[in-house]
Each structure stands twice: as C-alpha cells, then as structure tokens.
XYZ file of C-alpha atoms in Angstrom:
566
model
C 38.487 5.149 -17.371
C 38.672 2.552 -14.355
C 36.536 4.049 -11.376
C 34.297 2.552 -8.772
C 30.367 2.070 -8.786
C 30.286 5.227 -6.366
C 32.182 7.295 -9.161
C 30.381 6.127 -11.891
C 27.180 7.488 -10.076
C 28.419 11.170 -9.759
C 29.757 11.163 -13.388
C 26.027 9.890 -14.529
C 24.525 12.947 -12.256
C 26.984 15.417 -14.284
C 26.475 13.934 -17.195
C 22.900 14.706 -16.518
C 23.570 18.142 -15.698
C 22.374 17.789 -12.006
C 23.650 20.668 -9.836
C 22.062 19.844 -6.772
C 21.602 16.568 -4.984
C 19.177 16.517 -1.529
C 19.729 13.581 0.958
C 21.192 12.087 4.536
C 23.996 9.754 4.806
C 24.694 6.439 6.149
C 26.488 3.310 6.153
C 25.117 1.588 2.867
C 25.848 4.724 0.944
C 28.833 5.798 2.340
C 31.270 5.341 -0.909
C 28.916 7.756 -3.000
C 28.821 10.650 -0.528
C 32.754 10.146 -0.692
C 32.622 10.390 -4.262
C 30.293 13.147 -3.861
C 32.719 15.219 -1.565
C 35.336 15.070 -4.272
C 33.083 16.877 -6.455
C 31.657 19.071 -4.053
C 32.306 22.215 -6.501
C 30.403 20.446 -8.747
C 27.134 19.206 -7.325
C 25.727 21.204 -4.225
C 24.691 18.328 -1.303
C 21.915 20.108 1.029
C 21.970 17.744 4.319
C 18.323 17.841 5.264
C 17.155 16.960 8.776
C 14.988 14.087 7.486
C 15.109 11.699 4.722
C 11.355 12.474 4.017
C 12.570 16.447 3.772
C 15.137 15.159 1.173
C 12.596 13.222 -0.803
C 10.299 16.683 -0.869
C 12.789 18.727 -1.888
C 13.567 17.365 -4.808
C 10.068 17.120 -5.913
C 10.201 20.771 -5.294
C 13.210 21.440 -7.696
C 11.714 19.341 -10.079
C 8.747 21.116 -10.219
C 9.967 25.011 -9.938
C 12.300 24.331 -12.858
C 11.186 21.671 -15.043
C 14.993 19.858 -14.237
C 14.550 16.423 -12.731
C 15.050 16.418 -8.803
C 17.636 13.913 -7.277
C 17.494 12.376 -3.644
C 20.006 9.842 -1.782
C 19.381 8.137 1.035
C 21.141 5.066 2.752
C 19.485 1.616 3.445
C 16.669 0.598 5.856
C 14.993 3.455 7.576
C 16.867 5.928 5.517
C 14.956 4.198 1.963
C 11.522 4.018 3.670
C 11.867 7.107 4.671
C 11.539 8.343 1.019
C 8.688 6.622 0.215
C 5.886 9.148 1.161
C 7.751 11.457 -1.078
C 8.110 9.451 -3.911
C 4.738 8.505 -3.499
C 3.942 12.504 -3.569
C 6.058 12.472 -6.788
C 4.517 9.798 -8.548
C 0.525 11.282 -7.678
C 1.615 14.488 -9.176
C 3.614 12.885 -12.557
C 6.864 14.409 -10.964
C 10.305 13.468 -12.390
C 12.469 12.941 -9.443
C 15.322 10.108 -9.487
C 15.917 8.422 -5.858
C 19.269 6.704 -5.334
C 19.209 4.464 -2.219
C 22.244 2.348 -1.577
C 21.366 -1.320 0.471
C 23.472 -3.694 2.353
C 26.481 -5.960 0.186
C 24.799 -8.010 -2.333
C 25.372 -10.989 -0.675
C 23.972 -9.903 2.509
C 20.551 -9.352 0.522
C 17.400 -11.366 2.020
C 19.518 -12.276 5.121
C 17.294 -9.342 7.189
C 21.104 -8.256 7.594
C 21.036 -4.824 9.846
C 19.458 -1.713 8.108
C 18.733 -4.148 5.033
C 14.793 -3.738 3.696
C 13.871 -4.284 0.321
C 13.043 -0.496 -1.155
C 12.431 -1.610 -5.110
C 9.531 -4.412 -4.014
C 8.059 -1.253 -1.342
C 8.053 1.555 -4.372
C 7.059 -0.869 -7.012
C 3.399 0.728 -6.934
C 4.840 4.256 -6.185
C 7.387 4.674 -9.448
C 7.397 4.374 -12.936
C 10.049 2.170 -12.342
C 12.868 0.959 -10.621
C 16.257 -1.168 -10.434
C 18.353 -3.184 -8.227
C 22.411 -3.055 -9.608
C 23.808 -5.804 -9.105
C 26.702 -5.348 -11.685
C 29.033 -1.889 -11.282
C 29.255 -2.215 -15.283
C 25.341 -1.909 -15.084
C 25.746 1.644 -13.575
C 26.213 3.946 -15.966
C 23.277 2.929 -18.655
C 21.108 2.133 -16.046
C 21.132 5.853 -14.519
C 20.933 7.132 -18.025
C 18.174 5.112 -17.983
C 16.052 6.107 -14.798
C 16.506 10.129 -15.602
C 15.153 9.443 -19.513
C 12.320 7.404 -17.561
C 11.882 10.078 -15.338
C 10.982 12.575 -17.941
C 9.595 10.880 -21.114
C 5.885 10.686 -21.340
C 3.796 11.331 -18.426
C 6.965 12.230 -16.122
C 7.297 10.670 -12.792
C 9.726 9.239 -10.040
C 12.160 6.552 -10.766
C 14.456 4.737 -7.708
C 17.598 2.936 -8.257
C 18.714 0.532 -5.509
C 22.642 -0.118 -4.883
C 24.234 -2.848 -3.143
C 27.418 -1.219 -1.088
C 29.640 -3.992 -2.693
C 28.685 -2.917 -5.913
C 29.853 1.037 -5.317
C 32.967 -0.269 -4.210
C 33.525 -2.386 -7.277
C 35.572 -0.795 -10.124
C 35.038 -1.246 -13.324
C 35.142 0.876 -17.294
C 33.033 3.874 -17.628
C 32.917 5.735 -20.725
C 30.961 9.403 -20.889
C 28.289 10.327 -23.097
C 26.736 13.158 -23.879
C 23.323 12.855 -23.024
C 20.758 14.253 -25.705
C 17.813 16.362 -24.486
C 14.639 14.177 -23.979
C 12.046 14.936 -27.082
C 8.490 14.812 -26.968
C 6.978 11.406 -28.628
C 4.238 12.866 -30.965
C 3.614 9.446 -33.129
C 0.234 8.604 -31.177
C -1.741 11.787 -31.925
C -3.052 11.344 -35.099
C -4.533 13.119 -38.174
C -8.128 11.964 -37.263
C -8.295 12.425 -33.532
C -6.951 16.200 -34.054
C -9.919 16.611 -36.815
C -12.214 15.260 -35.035
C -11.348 17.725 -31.961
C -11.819 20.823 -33.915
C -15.037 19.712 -35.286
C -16.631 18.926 -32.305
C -15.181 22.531 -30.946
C -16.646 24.073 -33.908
C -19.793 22.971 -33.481
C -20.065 23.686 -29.496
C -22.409 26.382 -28.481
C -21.083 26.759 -25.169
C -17.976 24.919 -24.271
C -15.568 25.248 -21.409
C -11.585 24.100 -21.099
C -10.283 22.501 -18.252
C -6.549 22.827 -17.338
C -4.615 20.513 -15.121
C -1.058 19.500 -14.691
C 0.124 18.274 -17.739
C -0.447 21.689 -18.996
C 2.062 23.065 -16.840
C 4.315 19.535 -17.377
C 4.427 20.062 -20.591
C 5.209 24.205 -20.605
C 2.206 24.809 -22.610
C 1.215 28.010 -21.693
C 1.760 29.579 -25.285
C -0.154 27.310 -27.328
C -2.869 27.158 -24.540
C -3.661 30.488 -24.711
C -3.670 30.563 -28.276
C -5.994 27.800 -28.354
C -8.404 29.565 -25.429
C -8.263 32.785 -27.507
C -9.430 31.261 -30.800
C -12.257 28.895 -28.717
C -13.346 31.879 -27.010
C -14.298 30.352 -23.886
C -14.320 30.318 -20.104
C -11.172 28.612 -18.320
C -11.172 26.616 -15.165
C -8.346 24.052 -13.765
C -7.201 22.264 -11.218
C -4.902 22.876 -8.553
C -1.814 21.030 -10.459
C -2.953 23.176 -13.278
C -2.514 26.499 -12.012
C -0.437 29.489 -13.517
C -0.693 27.462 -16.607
C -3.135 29.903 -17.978
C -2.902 33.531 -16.160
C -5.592 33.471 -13.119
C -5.579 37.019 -14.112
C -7.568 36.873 -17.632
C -11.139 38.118 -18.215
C -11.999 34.422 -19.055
C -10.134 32.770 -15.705
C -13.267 31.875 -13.764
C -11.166 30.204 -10.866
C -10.618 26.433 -9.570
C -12.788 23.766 -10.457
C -14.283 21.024 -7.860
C -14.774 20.391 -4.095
C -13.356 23.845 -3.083
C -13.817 25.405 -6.888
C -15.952 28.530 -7.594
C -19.551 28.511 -7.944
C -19.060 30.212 -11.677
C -16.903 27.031 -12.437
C -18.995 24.399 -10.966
C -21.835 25.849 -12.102
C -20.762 26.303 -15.810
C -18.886 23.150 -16.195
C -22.420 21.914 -15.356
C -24.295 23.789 -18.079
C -21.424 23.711 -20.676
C -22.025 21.506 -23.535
C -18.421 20.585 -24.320
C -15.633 20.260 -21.684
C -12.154 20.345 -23.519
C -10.048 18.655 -20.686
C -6.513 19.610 -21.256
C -3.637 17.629 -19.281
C -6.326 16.818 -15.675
C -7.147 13.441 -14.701
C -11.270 13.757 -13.636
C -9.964 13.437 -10.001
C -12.602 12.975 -7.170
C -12.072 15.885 -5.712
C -12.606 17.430 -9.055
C -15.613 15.516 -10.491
C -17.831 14.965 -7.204
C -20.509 12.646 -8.102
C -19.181 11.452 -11.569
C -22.498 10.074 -12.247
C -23.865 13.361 -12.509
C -20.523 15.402 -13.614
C -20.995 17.278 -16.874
C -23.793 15.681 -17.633
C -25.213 18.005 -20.345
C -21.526 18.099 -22.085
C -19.725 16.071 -24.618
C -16.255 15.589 -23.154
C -13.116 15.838 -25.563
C -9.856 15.239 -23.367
C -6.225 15.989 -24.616
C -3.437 13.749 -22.164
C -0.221 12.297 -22.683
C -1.511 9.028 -20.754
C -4.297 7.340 -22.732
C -4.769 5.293 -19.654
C -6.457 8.093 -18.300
C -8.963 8.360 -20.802
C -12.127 6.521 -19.624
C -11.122 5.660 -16.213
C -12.706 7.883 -13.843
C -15.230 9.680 -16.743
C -16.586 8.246 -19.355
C -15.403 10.755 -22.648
C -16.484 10.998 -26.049
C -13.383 11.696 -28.064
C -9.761 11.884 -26.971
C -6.229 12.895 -27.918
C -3.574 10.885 -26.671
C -0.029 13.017 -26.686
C 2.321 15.519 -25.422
C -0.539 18.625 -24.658
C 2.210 20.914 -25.929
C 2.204 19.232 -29.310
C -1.536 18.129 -29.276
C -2.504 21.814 -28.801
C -0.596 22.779 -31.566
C -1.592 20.826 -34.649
C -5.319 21.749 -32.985
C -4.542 25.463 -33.547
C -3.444 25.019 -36.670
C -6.732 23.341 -38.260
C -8.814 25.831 -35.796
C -10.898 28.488 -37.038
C -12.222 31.622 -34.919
C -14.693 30.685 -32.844
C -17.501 33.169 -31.129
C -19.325 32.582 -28.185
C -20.491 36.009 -27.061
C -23.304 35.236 -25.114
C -22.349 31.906 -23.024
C -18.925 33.923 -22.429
C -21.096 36.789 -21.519
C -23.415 34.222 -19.217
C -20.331 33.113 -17.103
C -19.082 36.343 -16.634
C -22.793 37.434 -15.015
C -21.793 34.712 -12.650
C -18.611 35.943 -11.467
C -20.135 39.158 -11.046
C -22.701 37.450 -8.888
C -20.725 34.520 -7.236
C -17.062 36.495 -6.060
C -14.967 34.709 -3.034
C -15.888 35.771 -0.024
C -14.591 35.652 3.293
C -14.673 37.897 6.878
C -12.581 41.001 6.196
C -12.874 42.386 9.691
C -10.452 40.138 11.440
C -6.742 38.228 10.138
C -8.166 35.493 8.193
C -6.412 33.143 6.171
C -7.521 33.970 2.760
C -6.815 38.215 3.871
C -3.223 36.580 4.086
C -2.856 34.632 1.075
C -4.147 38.374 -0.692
C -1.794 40.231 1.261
C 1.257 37.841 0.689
C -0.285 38.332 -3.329
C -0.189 42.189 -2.898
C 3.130 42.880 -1.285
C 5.078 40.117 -3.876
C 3.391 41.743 -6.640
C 1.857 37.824 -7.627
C 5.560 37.285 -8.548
C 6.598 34.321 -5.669
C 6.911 30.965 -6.446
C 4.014 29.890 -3.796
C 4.775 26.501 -1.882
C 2.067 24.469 0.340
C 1.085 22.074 2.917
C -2.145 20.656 2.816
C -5.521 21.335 4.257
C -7.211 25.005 4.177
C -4.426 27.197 3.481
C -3.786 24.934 0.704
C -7.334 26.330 -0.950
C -6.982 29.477 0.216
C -3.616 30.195 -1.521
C -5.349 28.330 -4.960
C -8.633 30.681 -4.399
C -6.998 34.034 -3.491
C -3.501 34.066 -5.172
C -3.861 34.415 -8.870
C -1.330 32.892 -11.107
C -0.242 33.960 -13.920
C 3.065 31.905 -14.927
C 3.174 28.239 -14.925
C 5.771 26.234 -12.218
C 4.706 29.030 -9.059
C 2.466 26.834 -7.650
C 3.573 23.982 -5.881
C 1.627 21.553 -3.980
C 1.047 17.681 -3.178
C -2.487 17.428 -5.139
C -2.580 14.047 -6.209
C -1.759 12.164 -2.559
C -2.347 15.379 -0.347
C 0.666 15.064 1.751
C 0.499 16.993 5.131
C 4.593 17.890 5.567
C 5.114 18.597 1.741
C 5.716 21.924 1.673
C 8.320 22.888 3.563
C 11.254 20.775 2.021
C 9.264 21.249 -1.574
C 10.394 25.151 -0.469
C 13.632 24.923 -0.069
C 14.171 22.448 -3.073
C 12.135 25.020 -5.176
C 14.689 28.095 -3.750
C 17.565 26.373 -4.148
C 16.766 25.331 -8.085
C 15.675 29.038 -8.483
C 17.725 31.624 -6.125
C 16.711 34.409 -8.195
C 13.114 33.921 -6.658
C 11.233 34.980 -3.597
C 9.641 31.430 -2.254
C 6.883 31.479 0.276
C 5.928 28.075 2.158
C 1.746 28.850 3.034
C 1.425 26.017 5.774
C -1.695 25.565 8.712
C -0.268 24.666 12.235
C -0.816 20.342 11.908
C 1.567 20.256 8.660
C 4.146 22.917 9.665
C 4.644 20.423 12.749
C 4.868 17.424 10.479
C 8.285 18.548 8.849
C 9.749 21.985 10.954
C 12.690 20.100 11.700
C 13.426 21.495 8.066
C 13.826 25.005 9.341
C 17.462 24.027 10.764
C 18.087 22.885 7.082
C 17.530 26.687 5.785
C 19.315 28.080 8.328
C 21.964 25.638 7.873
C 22.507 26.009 4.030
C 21.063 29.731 4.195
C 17.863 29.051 2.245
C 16.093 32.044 2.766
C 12.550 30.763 2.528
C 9.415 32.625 4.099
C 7.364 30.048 6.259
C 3.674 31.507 6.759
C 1.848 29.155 9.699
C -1.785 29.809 9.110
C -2.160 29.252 12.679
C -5.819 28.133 14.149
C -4.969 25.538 17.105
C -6.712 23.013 14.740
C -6.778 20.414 12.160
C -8.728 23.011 9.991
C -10.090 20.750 6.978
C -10.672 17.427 9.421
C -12.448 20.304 11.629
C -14.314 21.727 8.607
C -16.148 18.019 8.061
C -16.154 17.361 11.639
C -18.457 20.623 11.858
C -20.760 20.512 8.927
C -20.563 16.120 8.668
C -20.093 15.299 12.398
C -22.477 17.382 14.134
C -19.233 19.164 15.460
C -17.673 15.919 17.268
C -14.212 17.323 17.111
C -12.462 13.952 17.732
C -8.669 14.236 17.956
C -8.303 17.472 15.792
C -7.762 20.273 18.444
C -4.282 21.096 18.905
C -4.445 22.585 22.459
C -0.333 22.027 23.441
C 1.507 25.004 24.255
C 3.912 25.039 21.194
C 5.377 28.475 20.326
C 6.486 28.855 16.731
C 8.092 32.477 17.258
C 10.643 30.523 20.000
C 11.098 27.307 17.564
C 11.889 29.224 14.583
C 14.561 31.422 17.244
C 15.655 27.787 19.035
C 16.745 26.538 15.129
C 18.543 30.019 14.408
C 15.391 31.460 11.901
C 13.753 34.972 12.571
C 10.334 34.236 14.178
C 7.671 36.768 13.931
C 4.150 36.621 15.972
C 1.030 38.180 13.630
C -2.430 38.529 15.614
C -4.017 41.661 13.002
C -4.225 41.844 9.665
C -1.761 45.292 10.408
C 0.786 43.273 12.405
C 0.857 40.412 9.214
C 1.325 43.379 7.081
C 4.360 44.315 8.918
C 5.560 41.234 9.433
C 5.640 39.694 5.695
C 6.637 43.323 5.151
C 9.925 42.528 7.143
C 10.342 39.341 6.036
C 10.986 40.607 2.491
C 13.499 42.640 3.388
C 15.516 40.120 5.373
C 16.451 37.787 3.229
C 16.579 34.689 5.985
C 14.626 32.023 7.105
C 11.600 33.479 8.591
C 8.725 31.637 10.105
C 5.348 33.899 10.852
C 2.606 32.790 13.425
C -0.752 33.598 12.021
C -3.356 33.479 14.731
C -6.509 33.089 12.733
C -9.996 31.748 14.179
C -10.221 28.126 14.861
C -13.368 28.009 12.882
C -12.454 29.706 9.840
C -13.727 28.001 7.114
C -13.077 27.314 3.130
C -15.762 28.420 1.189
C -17.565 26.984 -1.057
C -17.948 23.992 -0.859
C -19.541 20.475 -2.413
C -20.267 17.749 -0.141
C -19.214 14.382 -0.682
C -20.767 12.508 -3.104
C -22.678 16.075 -4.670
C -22.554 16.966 -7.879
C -20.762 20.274 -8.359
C -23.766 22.202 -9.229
C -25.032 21.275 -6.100
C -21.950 23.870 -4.419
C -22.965 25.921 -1.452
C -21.096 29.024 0.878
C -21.481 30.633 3.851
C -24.608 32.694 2.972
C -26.684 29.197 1.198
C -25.928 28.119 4.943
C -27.257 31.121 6.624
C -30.335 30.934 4.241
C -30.737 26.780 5.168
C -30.781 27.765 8.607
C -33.324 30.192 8.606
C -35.525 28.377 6.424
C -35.800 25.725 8.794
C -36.235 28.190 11.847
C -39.227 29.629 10.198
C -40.435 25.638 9.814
C-alpha cells in the first residue's frame, strides 16, 4: 500500500500492539497526530499538560505492564522537553520509544524556528536513536527502536522525523511482529557451576534483588532459588515486589535509607548473590568498605556492570529469568539455620520506627497499605515519601512499585500515575508525593480530570524540601538555605480550580477518612497531608559511611547525651 511517512508511523505502533500513545502537538508533527485521529478507535492519545508529563507517563505504562511506553512530541521545546524523562527512562533500564518530529529536512542546521537537534541532546540518555531522512526508512526503522527498546537490558529509544518526510508517500508492507525472546547464549555452563559451588559452600550468604529482577518477571524462579539457598533477602528500591516484602526472610531495603538488619548483615554475610542491582551509591556507601567480609557473585543481563562500581568475584552475564533457572536446576538444598536465625534476632531488635502520636508520613504510607489491602500499584516522587512508601509499604508482586531510582527525578510521579492507570484500569493507583515535587508537575491533575484518570494524589505535605532539609539539619548545622516553602499555596483549592476532589488531612483520623473517601470516589483526588516540617527518614548512613556504620533516631539521642555528660 501507498501511504505517507505519518501513516506508516501509526501502522508500525499497531503493528506493535500499542494501545495508548502520551504526547502534545505541534507544528513539526502535525501530519502524525492527523494520522493518529483517523485511528483514534484504535490507539487512545492522552493530551498531557506538559511534554515532560508525556515523557513520564509512558515510563509509567512501561513499567506497570511490562508493554513498551510511547511518547510524541513536536520539534524544539516540545523534544527537549522529553529529555528529563527519557533520561528517567534510561537510569531505570525502561523501554519507552519517543517519536519527535523536527523541521523539513532541508531546513535542518539552518536554526530554522522550533528546529534543535534532539538525537545529538539524547545521544547519552538512549540506547539509541535515529534521524529519518527517507519515508521508505520508516517502517523497519520503528520495528527497529521498539525491538531495541526491549532486548537486553531494556531502555528508551527516540526516533527523530523531518515534517517533509511524514508527508512523503511511499510502499509499506505489514508484518507481523514476533514477540522479543530472551538472548541466553552468554551464560554459560561454567559460570552457572561455578555459582552453585560457591553458594554451596557459603556459611552465611545473603541475595540482593534489584530491577532486573522485576525487568525480567522473575519472581517465580527467584523465590525458588531463595527457598533452596535458604537465606535472608534484601533489594533495592527498583527491586521491590520482586520478592514478597511480606516473607519471613524479607529483611527490608538495602543502603542509605535501608534497614539496620540489612546493612548490618550484608556487612557480616560472607557471600552476596546480587541478582539484577547495579552496586549504586546510594546502595553501597563507602564501596571501599562495602561487603567487605563477602565474596560477591552477581547475576545481570549487562556484563558492563560487572566490576564497575564493586569489584566481584564471579559473575553471570544473562537474562536473570533464565540465569536463575539453569542455577536451580544444578542447586541442591541448602541450610543455614543459624545465620537465618541471626538476622531474624535483628529484625526483632532493629524494627522501623517512627512517632505514632501525630500524622506522620510513614503512619500514611501504613494506612494507605492497610485500607488497599497492599494491593495498589504505588507511584512516587522523590525525596522522603519516596523512602517512606519503600520502608512501610510491603510488596509483594513485582511492577507495583514505581519510582525514578536511578536519576531521582522530583516531578516523576504524577504523569508515571496516570500512564501506570491508564495501561492497567483494573487497578487502584496511588501517586505518594512531598509538597516540592507535587508542585514540579500538578499541572498534570487537569490531564486526569480531562481524560478521567482516576488517580489518588497523596501530598505528604511539610512546607519543606524534606530530604535537602534532612542534610541541611544533621550536615549543615541546620542552615536551611532555600528549602522552606513558606508561600501560601492551597492544594485543596488547586486540585478544586483543575476540576479534582481536594481533601485537607491534619490527624491521622481525618487521613483515615479522607483516603477512606477517596476509594470510594473513583476521581481524581488530591489529599493535603500536613505532617511536621522536621519529620525525618530513619535510618540513615552518612555520606561516604559504610553501611554498618547506619544510625536512627535513638543512636542520635544516645550521641547527644554522651557528649552532655562530657
């Protein structure tokens, strides 16, 4: 058939099974969204109020259901505004495609209006990207970007189109595209026998779960392969829900913000198995000194991230899915009764904390856990409600979880939301945001109302920048330089001025009621939490600590009255 560029695009997305497509219009891309309009029963458009909230949002799809998130977004300003989401993407090994459409090809490095040059500016923030210059390049090169997308270690992929070129006509033929299969020829005979013998000999090891985990819907084998290890779990934020934060040997988050069980046995442990995480900063603290009693035997689909932040001593490089099965089967029962009865003495003796008599953040994170069962898909910003919903909501099915780990992106989690409702209806979707983020990106609201997305946005509201705060107190002898947030904005009236239900909580009873209404409503609803400026995450590791070095609340208390007594 004879059809223009801008055709050929939609075909490719329904070829590719895409059902929902998040973006803005504009000049450059003008001929697609036509195309798109005459397929509009088809592939669902959701007009966002920001390019960036488009960008989001189909990270947030991607990530809820596995399916590979689409964005558009015209030239110029419309383009950069995608990048901090692709960026987000890429961080978190996210399979998003961006299409951006640029000015006529032969208006290209003219600085012709709204023209900017959006493959060199994501170059470092995709796994790769195109510029079309030929409409009878299309068709294989969108095939293309969504089998890059999702093969390997997933991530973003943009594809740049001259206008001229979705104008152009030219012969496109269908194809029916063949699911994307694991590549299992780099894990080898010898690396998966070397694996179980060093777990076989381990007297007290300890697995580590991050993203790829959940990437590669492991859950199965993993907790086959926990249960005949017999040892304590810990992960990472990305790696959350991959194994059930409700089992016996779930001993919570690892790192910065991580329990004091995990930080404490990762530290004694004399093998980590590293399944699918990365070693991340914010995970390791002071490398040097990170594990240091352990061998370290990693499993990852990216070899490049063996040896680059830790030093390890034997690796798998492959799909975890795969890798943890051909481990299984070569496994025998293992028995570690006493290190497994060692770490749980410490969660007996090192439990989260925090001040029940007043609405705190983590009493809201438990409550929102309590009154959904633990059965919503759980959307972030980032900052201290971000650890509070990883410490105090336990997870128990991989893809509920999402948040911007990798480049910690302040604004994430409101378009992430309604990406991650509209790819899943059937689920209740909360958005846990602090006051600074939900003002980076609450021009989103009028996109829920708009589309009727009904998505529950929880401000944990404390007048602050709560994690900048956090350092500025215990690092900064409490100069609080440019992180009070003293204007007189009123979420209850913002959420009402974009057409959302806006509810005002001040007690832990009036959050009750309110989430407790929320449910029932199914709208947009946006709850003020007034918490406590000073509210803090606990524990904690300093920068540059090692994680055994992880103090709370009460090792304060004690510090401080040790040195009155001096």
């Amino acid at each position: 058939m004879h059809i223009s560029g801008a055709e050929i695009v939609i075909e490719c997305l329904k070829e590719q099974g895409v059902d929902t497509v998040f973006g803005f219009p504009g000049g450059a891309i003008l001929n697609v969204y036509d195309a798109l309009y005459k397929h509009s029963d088809e592939i669902r458009h959701i007009l966002t109020s920001h390019e960036q909230g488009a960008a989001h949002a189909a990270d947030g799809y991607a990530r809820a259901t596995g399916k590979v998130g689409v964005c558009f977004a015209t030239s110029g300003p419309g383009a950069t505004n995608l990048v901090t989401g692709i960026a987000t993407a890429y961080m978190d090994s996210i399979p998003v495609v961006a299409i951006t459409c640029n000015v006529a090809a032969p208006l290209l490095g003219k600085d012709s209006f709204q023209e900017i040059d959006i493959a060199g500016i994501t170059m470092p923030i995709t796994k790769h990207n195109y510029i079309v210059k030929n409409a009878a390049d299309l068709a294989e090169t969108i095939r293309g970007a969504f089998r890059i997308a999702q093969t390997g270690r997933p991530g973003p992929v943009l594809i740049d189109i001259p206008k001229d070129i979705t104008a152009e006509k030219t012969e496109y033929k269908p194809v029916k595209i063949e699911p994307v299969v694991a590549d299992v020829s780099s894990i080898s005979e010898r690396d998966v026998n070397t694996a179980v013998s060093m777990i076989s000999k381990a007297k007290r090891p300890y697995i580590f779960v991050g993203g790829g985990a959940v990437l590669s819907g492991a859950s199965d084998e993993l907790m086959e392969f926990v249960n005949k290890v017999d040892a304590p779990v810990t992960d990472t934020l990305m790696g959350k829900g991959a194994f059930p934060g409700t089992d016996k040997r779930y001993t919570g988050m690892l790192g910065m913000h991580g329990t004091k069980t995990s930080n404490f046995g990762v530290s004694e442990c004399d093998l980590l198995i590293v399944i699918g995480a990365r070693f991340s900063d914010r995970v390791t603290g002071n490398t040097k000194r990170f594990a240091k009693h352990a061998k370290i035997l990693q499993f990852d689909v990216d070899e490049a991230e063996m040896n680059k932040n830790v030093i390890i001593t034997e690796g798998i490089a492959g799909d975890i899915k795969e890798v943890l099965k051909r481990v299984n089967e070569k496994l025998e029962q293992q028995s570690h009764l006493e290190w497994m009865g060692q770490i749980l003495e410490y969660k007996e003796k090192y439990p989260l904390r925090y001040h029940m008599d007043v609405l705190a953040g983590p009493f809201v994170v438990e409550e929102i856990y309590r009154q959904t069962n633990g059965d919503a898909l759980i959307v972030t910003e980032v900052g201290q409600h971000q650890m509070w919903a990883a410490q105090f909501y336990r997870y128990t099915k991989p893809r509920t979880f999402l948040t911007s780990g990798g480049l910690g992106t302040m604004g994430y989690g409101l378009g992430a939301a309604l990406g991650a409702k509209t790819g899943c209806p059937e689920k209740l979707v909360v958005n846990i945001a602090g006051d600074g983020c939900f003002r980076m990106n609450m021009n989103e609201i009028a996109t829920a109302v708009r589309h009727q997305i009904p998505v529950i946005q929880v401000v944990i509201n404390n007048h602050v920048l709560g994690m900048v705060r956090q350092w500025q107190n215990l690092f900064y002898e409490k100069r609080y330089s440019a992180t009070i947030l003293d204007d007189a904005v009123d979420f209850v009236k913002l959420a009402e001025a974009m057409g959302a239900v806006g509810i005002r909580a001040t007690t832990r009873e009036e959050f009750r009621d309110a989430f407790a209404s929320a449910l029932k409503l199914n709208k947009p609803v946006v709850i003020d939490c007034q918490i406590d400026s000073d509210e803090k995450v606990w524990p904690m590791v300093a920068p540059g600590a090692a994680i055994s070095e992880v103090f709370d609340e009460s090792d304060m208390e004690k510090k401080s009255r040790r040195n009155k007594d001096e």
